[in-house]
Coordinates of C-alpha atoms and ligand atoms in Angstrom, one line a residue:
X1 CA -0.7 -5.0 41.0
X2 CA -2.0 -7.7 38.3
X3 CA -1.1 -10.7 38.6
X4 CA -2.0 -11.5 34.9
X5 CA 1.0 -10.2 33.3
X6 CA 3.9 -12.3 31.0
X7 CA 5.9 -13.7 33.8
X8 CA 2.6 -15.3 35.8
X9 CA 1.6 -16.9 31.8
X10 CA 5.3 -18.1 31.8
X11 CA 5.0 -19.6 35.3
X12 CA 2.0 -21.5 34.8
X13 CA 2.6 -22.7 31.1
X14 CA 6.0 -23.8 33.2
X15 CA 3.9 -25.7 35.6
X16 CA 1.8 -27.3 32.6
X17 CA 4.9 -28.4 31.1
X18 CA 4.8 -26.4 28.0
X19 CA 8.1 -24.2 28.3
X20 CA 11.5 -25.2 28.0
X21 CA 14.2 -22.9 29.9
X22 CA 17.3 -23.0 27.8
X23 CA 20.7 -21.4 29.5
X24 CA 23.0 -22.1 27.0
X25 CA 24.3 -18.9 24.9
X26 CA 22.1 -18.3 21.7
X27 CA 22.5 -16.3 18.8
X28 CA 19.9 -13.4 18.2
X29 CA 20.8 -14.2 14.9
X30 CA 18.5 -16.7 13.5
X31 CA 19.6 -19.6 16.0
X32 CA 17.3 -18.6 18.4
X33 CA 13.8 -18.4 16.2
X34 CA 15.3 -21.3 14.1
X35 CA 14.7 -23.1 18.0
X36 CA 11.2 -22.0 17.6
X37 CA 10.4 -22.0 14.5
X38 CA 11.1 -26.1 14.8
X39 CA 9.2 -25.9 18.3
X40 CA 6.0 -24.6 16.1
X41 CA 6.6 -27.4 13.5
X42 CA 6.6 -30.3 15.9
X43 CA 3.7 -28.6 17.6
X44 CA 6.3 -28.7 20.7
X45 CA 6.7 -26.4 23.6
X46 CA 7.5 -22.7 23.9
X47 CA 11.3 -21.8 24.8
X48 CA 12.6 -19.4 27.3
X49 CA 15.6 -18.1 25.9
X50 CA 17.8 -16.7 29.4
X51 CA 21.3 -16.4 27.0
X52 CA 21.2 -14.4 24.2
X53 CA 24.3 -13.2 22.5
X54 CA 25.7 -9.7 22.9
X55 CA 22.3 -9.1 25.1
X56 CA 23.4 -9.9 28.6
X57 CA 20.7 -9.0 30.8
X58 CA 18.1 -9.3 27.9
X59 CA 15.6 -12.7 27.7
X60 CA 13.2 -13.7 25.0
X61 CA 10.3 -16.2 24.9
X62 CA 9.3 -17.1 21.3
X63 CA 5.8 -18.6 20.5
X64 CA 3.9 -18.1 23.8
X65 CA 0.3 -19.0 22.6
X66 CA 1.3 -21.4 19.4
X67 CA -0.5 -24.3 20.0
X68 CA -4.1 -24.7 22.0
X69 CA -2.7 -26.0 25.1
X70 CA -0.7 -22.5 25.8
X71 CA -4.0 -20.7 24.6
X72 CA -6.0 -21.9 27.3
X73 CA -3.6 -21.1 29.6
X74 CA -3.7 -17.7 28.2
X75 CA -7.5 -17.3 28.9
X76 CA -6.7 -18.8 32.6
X77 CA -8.3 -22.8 31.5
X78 CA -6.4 -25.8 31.9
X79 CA -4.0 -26.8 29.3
X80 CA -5.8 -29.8 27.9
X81 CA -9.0 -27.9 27.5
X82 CA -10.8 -29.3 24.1
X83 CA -11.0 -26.6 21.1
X84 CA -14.6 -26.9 21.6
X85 CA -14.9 -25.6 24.8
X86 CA -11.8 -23.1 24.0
X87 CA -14.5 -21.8 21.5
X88 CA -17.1 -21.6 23.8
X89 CA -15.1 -19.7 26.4
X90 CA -13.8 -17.5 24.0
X91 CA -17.5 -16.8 22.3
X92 CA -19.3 -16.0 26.2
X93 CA -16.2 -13.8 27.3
X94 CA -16.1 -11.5 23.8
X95 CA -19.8 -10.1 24.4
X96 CA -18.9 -9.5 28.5
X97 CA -16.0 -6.9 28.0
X98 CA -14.8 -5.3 31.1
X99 CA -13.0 -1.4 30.8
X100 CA -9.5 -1.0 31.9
X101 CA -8.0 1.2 34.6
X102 CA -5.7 4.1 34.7
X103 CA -3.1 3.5 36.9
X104 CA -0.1 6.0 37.5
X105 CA 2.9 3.5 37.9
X106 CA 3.6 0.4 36.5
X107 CA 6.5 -2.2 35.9
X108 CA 7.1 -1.4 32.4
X109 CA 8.8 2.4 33.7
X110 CA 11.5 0.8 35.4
X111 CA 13.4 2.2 32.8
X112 CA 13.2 5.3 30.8
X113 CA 15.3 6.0 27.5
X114 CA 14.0 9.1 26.1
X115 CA 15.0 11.1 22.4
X116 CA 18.9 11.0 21.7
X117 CA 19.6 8.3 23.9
X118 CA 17.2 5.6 22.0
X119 CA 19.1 3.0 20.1
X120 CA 17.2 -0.1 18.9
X121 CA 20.5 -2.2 18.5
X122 CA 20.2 -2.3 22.2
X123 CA 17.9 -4.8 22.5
X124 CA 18.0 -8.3 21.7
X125 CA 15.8 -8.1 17.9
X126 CA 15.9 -11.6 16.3
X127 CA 17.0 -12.3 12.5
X128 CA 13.5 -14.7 12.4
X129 CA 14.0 -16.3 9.1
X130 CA 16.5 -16.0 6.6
X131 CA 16.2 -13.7 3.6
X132 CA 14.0 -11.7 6.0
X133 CA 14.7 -7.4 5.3
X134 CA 15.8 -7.3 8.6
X135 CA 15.6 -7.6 12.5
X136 CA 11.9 -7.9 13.1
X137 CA 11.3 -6.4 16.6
X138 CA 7.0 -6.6 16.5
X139 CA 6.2 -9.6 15.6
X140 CA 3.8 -10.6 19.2
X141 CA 3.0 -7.1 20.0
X142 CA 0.1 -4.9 20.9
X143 CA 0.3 -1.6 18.4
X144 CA -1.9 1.2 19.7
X145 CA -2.7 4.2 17.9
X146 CA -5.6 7.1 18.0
X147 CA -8.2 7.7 15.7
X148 CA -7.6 11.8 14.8
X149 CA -11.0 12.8 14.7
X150 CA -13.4 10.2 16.9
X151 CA -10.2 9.8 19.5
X152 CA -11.5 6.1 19.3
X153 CA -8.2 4.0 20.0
X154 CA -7.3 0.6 18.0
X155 CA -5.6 -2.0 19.1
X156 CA -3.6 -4.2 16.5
X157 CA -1.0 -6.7 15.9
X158 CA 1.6 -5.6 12.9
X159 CA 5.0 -6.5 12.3
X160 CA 7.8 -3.9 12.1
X161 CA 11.2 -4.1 11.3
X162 CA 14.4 -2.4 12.7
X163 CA 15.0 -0.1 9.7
X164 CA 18.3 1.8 12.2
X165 CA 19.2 3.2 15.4
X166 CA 16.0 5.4 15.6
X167 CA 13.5 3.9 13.1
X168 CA 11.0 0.9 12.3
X169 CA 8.8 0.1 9.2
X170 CA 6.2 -1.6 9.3
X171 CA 3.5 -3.5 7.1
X172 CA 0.0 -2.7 8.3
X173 CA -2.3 -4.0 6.0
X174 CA -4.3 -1.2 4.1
X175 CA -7.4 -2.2 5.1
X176 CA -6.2 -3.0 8.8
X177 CA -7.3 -0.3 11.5
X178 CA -3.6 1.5 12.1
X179 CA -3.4 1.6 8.0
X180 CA -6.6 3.2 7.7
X181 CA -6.3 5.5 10.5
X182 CA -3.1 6.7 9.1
X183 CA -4.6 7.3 5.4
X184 CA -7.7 8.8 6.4
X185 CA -6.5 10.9 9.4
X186 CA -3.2 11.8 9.7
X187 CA -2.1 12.0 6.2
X188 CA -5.1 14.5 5.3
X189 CA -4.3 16.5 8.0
X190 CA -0.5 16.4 7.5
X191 CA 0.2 15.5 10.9
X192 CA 2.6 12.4 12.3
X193 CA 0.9 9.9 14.0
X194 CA 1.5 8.5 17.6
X195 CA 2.2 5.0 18.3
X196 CA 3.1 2.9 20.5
X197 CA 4.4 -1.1 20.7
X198 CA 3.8 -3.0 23.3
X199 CA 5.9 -6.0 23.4
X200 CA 5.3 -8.8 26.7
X201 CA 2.0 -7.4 28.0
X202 CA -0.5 -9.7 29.8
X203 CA -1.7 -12.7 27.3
X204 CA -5.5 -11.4 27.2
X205 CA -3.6 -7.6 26.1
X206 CA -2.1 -9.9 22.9
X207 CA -5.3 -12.1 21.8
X208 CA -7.0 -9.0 21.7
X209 CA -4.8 -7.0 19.7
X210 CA -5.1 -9.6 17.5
X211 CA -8.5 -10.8 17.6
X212 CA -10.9 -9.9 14.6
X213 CA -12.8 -7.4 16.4
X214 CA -15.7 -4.7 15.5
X215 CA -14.8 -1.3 14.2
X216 CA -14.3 1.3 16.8
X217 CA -14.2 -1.7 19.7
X218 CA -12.2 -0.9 22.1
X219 CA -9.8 -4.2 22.6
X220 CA -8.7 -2.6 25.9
X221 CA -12.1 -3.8 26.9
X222 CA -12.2 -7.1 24.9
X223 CA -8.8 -7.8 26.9
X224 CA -10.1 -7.1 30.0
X225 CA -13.3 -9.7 29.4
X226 CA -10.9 -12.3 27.9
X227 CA -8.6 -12.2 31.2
X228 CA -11.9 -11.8 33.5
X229 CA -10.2 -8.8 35.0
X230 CA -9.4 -5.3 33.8
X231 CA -6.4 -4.7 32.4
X232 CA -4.3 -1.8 34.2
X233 CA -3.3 1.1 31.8
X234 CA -0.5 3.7 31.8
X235 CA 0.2 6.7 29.9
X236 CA 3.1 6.8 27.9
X237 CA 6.3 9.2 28.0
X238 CA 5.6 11.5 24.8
X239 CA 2.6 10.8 24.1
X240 CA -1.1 10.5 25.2
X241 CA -1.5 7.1 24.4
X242 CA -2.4 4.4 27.1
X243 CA -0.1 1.0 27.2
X244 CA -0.7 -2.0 29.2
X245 CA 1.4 -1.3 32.8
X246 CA 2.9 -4.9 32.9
X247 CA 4.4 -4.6 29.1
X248 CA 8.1 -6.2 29.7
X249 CA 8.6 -3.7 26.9
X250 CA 7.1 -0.6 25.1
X251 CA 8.2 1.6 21.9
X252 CA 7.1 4.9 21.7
X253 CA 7.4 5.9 18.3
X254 CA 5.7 8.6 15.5
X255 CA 4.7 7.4 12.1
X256 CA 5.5 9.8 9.3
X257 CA 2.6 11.8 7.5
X258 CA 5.1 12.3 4.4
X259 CA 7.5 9.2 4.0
X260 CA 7.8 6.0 3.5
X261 CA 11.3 3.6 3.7
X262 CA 11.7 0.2 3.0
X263 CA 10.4 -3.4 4.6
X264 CA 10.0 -6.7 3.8
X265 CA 10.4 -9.5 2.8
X266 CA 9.2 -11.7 6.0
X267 CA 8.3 -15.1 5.7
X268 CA 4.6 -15.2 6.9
X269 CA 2.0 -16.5 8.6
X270 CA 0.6 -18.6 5.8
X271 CA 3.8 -20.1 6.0
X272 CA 6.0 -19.0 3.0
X273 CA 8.0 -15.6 2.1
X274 CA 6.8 -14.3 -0.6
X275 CA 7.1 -10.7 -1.5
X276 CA 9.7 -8.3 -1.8
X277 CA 11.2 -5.4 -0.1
X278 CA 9.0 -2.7 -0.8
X279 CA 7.9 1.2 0.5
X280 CA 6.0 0.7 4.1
X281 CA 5.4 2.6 7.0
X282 CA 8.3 4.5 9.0
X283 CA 8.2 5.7 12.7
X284 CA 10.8 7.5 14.3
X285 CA 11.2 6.3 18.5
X286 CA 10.8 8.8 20.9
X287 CA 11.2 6.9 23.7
X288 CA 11.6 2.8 25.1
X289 CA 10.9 1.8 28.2
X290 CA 11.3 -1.5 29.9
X291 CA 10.7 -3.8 32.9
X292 CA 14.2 -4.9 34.7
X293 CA 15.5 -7.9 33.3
X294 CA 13.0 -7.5 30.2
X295 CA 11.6 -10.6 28.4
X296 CA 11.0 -9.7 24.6
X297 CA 8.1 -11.9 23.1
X298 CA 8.5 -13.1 19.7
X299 CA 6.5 -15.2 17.4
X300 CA 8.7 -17.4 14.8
X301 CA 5.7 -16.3 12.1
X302 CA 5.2 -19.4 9.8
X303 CA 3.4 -22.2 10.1
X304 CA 1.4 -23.2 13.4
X305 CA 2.9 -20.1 14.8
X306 CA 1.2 -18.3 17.6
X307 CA -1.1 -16.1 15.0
X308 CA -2.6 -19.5 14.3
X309 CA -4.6 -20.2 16.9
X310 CA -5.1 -17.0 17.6
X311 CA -6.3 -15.5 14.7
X312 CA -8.4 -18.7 13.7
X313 CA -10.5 -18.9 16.8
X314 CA -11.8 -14.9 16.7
X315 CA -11.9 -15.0 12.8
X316 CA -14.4 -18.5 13.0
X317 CA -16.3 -16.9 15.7
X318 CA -17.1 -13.7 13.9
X319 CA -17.4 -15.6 10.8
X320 CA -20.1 -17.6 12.9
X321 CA -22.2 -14.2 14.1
X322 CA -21.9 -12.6 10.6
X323 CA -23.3 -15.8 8.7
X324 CA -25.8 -15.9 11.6
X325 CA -26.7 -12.3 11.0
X326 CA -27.5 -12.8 7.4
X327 CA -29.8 -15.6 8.0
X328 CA -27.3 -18.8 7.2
X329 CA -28.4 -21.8 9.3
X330 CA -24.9 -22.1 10.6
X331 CA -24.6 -24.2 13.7
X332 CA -20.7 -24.2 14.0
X333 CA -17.5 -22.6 12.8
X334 CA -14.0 -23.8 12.9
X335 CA -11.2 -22.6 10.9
X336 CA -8.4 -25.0 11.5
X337 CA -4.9 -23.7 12.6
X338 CA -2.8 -25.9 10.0
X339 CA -4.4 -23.7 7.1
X340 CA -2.4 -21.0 7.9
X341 CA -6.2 -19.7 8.5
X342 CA -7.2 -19.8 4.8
X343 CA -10.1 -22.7 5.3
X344 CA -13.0 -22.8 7.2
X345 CA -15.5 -25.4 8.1
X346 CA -18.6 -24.6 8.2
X347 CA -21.7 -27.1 9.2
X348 CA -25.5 -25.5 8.5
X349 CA -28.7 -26.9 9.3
X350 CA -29.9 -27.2 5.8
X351 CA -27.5 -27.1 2.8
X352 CA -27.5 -26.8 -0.6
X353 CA -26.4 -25.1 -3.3
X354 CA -27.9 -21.9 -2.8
X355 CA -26.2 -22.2 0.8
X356 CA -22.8 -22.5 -0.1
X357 CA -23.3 -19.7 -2.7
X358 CA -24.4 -17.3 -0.1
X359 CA -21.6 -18.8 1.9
X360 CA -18.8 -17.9 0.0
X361 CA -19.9 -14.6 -0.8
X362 CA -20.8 -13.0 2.5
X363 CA -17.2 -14.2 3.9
X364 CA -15.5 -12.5 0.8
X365 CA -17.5 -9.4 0.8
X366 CA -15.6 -6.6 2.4
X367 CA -12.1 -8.7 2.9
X368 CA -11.2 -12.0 1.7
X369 CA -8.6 -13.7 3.6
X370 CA -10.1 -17.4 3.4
X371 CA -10.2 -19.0 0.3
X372 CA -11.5 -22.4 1.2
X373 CA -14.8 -23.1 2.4
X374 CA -16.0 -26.3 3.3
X375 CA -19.7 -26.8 3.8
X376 CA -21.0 -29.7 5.9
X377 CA -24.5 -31.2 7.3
X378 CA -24.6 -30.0 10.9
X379 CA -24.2 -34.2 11.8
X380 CA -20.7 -33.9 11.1
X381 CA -18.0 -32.5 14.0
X382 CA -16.8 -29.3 12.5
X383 CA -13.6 -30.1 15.0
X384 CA -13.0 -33.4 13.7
X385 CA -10.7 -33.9 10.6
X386 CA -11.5 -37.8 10.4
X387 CA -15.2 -36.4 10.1
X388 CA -14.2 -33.4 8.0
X389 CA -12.7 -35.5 4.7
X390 CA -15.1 -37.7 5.3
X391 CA -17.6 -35.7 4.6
X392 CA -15.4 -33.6 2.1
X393 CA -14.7 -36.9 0.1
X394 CA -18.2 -38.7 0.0
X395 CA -20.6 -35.8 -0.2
X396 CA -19.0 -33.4 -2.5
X397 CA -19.8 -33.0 -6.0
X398 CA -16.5 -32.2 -7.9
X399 CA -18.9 -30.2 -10.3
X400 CA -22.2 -29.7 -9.0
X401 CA -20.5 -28.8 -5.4
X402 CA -17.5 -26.9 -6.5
X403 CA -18.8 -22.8 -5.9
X404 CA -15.9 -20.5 -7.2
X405 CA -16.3 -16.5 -6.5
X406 CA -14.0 -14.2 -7.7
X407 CA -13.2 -10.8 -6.6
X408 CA -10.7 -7.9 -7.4
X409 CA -9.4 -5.1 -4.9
X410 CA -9.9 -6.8 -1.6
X411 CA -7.7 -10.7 -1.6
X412 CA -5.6 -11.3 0.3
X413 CA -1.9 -10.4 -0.5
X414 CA -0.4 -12.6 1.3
X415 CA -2.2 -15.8 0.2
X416 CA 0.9 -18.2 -1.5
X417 CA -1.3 -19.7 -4.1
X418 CA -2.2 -16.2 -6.1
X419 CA 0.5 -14.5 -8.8
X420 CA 2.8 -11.8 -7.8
X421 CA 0.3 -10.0 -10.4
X422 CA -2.9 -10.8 -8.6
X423 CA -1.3 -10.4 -5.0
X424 CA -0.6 -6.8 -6.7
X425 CA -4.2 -6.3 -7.8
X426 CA -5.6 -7.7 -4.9
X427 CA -7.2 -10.1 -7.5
X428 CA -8.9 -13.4 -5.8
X429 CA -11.0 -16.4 -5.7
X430 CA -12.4 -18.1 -2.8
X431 CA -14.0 -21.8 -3.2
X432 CA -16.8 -22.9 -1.5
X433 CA -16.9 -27.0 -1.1
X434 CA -20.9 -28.1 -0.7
X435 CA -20.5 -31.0 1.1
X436 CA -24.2 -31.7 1.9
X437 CA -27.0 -33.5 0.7
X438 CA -29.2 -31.5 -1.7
X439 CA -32.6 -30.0 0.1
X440 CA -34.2 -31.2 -3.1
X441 CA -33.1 -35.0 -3.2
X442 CA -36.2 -37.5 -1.6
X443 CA -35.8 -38.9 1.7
X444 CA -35.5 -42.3 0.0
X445 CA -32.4 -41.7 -2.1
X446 CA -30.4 -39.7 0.4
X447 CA -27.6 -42.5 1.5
X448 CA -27.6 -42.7 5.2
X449 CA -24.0 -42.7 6.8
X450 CA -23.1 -46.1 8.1
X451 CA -22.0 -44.9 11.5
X452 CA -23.4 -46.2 14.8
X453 CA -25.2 -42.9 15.2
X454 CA -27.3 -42.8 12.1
X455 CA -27.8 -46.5 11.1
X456 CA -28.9 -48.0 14.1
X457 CA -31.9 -48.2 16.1
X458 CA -31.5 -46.1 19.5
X459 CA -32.8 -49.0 21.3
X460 CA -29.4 -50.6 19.9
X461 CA -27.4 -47.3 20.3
X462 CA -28.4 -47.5 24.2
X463 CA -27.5 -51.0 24.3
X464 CA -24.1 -50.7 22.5
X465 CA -23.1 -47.9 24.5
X466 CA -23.9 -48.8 28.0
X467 CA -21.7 -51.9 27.0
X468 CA -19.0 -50.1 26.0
X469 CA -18.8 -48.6 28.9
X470 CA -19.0 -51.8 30.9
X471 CA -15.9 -52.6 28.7
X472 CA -14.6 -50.0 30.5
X473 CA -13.6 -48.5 26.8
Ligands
FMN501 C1 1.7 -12.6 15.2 C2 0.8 -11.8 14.3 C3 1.3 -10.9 13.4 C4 0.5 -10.1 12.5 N1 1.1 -9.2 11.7 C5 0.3 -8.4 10.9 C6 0.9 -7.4 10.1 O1 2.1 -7.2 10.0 N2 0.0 -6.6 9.3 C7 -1.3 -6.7 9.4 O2 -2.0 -6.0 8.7 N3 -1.9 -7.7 10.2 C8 -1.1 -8.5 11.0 N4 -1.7 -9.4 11.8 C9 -3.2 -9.5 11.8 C10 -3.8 -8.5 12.7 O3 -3.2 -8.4 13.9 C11 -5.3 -8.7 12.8 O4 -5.9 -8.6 11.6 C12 -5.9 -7.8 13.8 O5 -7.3 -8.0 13.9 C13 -5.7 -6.4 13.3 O6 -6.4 -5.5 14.1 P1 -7.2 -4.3 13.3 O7 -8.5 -5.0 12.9 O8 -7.4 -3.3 14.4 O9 -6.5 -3.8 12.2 C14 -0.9 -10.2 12.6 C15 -1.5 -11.1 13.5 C16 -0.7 -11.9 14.4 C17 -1.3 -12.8 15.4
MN502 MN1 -8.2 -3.4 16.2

């Protein structure tokens, strides 16, 4: 049986000292995320919620990768592991996928509620924020689904809402995998289309589903590479679709060809609500099943949440490769997790203004989720923030370096900063920041950075630093 699933990640991020076990009685109703939504804030621990009102026999963890140190537990590293080396980890283990297996039974069967008997006010959903539409039941799930024609099979991360006893809506972005297979293939062929929501699978299982991954990859695979072992798969009850064995919990569900029923508002990862309730996907449940004594995982969605880190290491990384593949001298990518993943830092072996041009617009062609860019010399730590302004403050041109591209049909709704009219429209702008030295300015008028580094012999360098560490510093 693996030994990679939730309650092994809970034991060891126990053992690092980044969970806290609370006992008391909480309220589902926004008590308990209001716990962790402060946890994500302070950039504290995660919490173990054992007590949950009306739920006896039901336990939640909420945010169980926010924050690095729980994500290199995740990927099996120790917790104070440096970003850097998270990066480089994550980066060697994406291209050396490893397939799941098929196994025929698994923990998340202990229990079986088929049809009539479903009720999704039995389990323990969380009021997350207030002014939320509702109970938000996937908000740190794995939502698998099946391409009708190819058969090819996404994994994703979308939230959905308890809508009543039998039915969730949900918000998959249009241009996300589920929403396009749903358009494109069921719709057309007027057929409902099988789902199912994982919730408490093994961590790899979850940073894949939300990893920005190739289409038609199978993050089955990509799970399996980020774990180092494969991840053991089981069919579900009414359906032909595969789940992860170990799930504490999973929701078999069918999304409607032909209807639609309200969601929303939800207060985000970008950290704000904005939004209303609008029309969104609906599934009815065919079926839950659950581990005994199930742990439902939650993410208290705002800022530093557990889609932070998350999504900001796989979306620099690919950002990386596709800058790479278009012939940008890119050395390093980091997109910081306090941006709510709307800025990335970008350093490049030779800059420019051409550069940051061609910058901005490959990372806004097809969709355009960050809007600030920031450009820097590849001398500067793309990690380091004291580095970052910096360079931000002393190299960039407020006119000259400012690069502004606009775009209609593909921004990103959920980005605070646009109108409700251009969230609408999908009307954007994305910024580029150069913050290099022009390619074209002489050797001799290029200022040279008064840092021990650049400005100082390396006979002095040597000497300075074999000092320092006779200083024990
Ligand atoms: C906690 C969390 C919640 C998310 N919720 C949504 C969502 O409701 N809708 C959406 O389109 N993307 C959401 N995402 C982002 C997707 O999971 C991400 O874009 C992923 O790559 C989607 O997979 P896909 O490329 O197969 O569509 C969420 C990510 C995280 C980490
Ligand atoms: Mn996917």
């Amino acid at each position: 049986m693996a030994d990679n699933d939730l309650r092994s990640f809970l034991a060891a991020i126990e053992a690092s000292g980044d969970l806290v076990k609370i006992d008391d009685q909480i309220d589902w109703d926004q008590e308990l995320a209001g716990i962790g939504r402060l946890g994500c804030e302070r950039f504290g621990p995660a919490f173990m919620f054992n007590n949950i009102k009306d739920y006896e026999g039901w336990r939640t963890i909420a945010n169980p990768v926010a924050g690095w140190r729980r994500y290199a537990v995740g990927l099996g590293l120790p917790a104070n592991t440096s970003i850097r080396e998270l990066y480089k980890v994550y980066a060697e283990r994406e291209v050396n996928l490893i397939p799941p297996v098929i196994v025929k039974d698994g923990p998340c069967k202990e229990v079986v509620i088929k049809g009539e008997n479903v009720n999704l006010f039995d389990l323990p959903t969380p009021m997350v924020h207030d002014g939320d539409g509702g109970r938000y039941l996937g908000t740190w799930d794995i939502v698998i689904s099946k391409d009708a024609d190819s058969g090819w099979v996404n994994w994703g991360m979308y939230r959905f809402m308890v809508h009543n006893e039998r039915h969730l809506t949900g918000y998959p972005r249009p241009t996300s995998h589920l929403g396009k297979m749903l358009l494109e293939g069921y719709v057309p062929k007027k057929k409902p289309m099988p789902i199912a929501i994982a919730i408490g699978a093994d961590m790899p299982s979850h940073l894949a589903a939300a990893a920005t991954f190739r289409l038609a990859g199978d993050e089955a695979l990509l799970a399996g590479g980020l774990g180092q072992q494969a991840v053991e798969l089981i069919k579900c009850e009414t359906s032909d679709l595969y789940v992860p064995a170990t799930s504490e919990v999973v929701i078999e569900a069918e999304v409607y060809w032909d209807a639609v029923a309200q969601e929303g508002p939800y207060g985000e990862y970008p950290g704000y609500r904005s939004g209303e309730m609008g029309n969104a996907i609906v599934a009815k449940v065919t079926a839950i099943t659950h581990r005994k004594n199930p742990i439902l995982s939650l993410d208290t969605t705002g800022f530093m949440d557990s889609s932070a880190v998350t999504t900001s290491i796989s979306g620099a990384i690919s950002i990386r490769r596709r800058l790479e593949k278009h012939g940008v001298p890119v050395v390093e990518c980091y997109i910081p997790p306090e941006s709510g993943v709307h800025m990335a830092i970008v350093s490049v072996r030779k800059g420019g203004a051409a550069i940051a041009k061609q910058v901005v617009e490959l990372l806004t062609a097809r969709r355009a989720l960050i809007s600030k860019i920031i450009v820097v010399d590849e001398d500067v730590d793309v990690f380091n923030m004291a580095a970052v302004i910096h360079a931000f403050s002393t190299k960039c041109h407020p006119q000259r370096g400012t690069h502004i591209h606009t775009y209609e049909g593909r921004a990103n709704a959920l980005t605070p900063a646009y109108s409700l009219e251009e969230r609408v429209a999908r009307r954007g702008a994305s910024v580029a920041f150069d913050c290099t030295w022009p390619p074209e300015w002489p050797r001799e008028e290029t200022p040279i950075r008064a840092t021990l580094d650049s400005m100082y012999s390396p006979e002095v360098q040597r000497r300075v630093l074999s000092r320092w560490n006779d200083l024990g510093l």
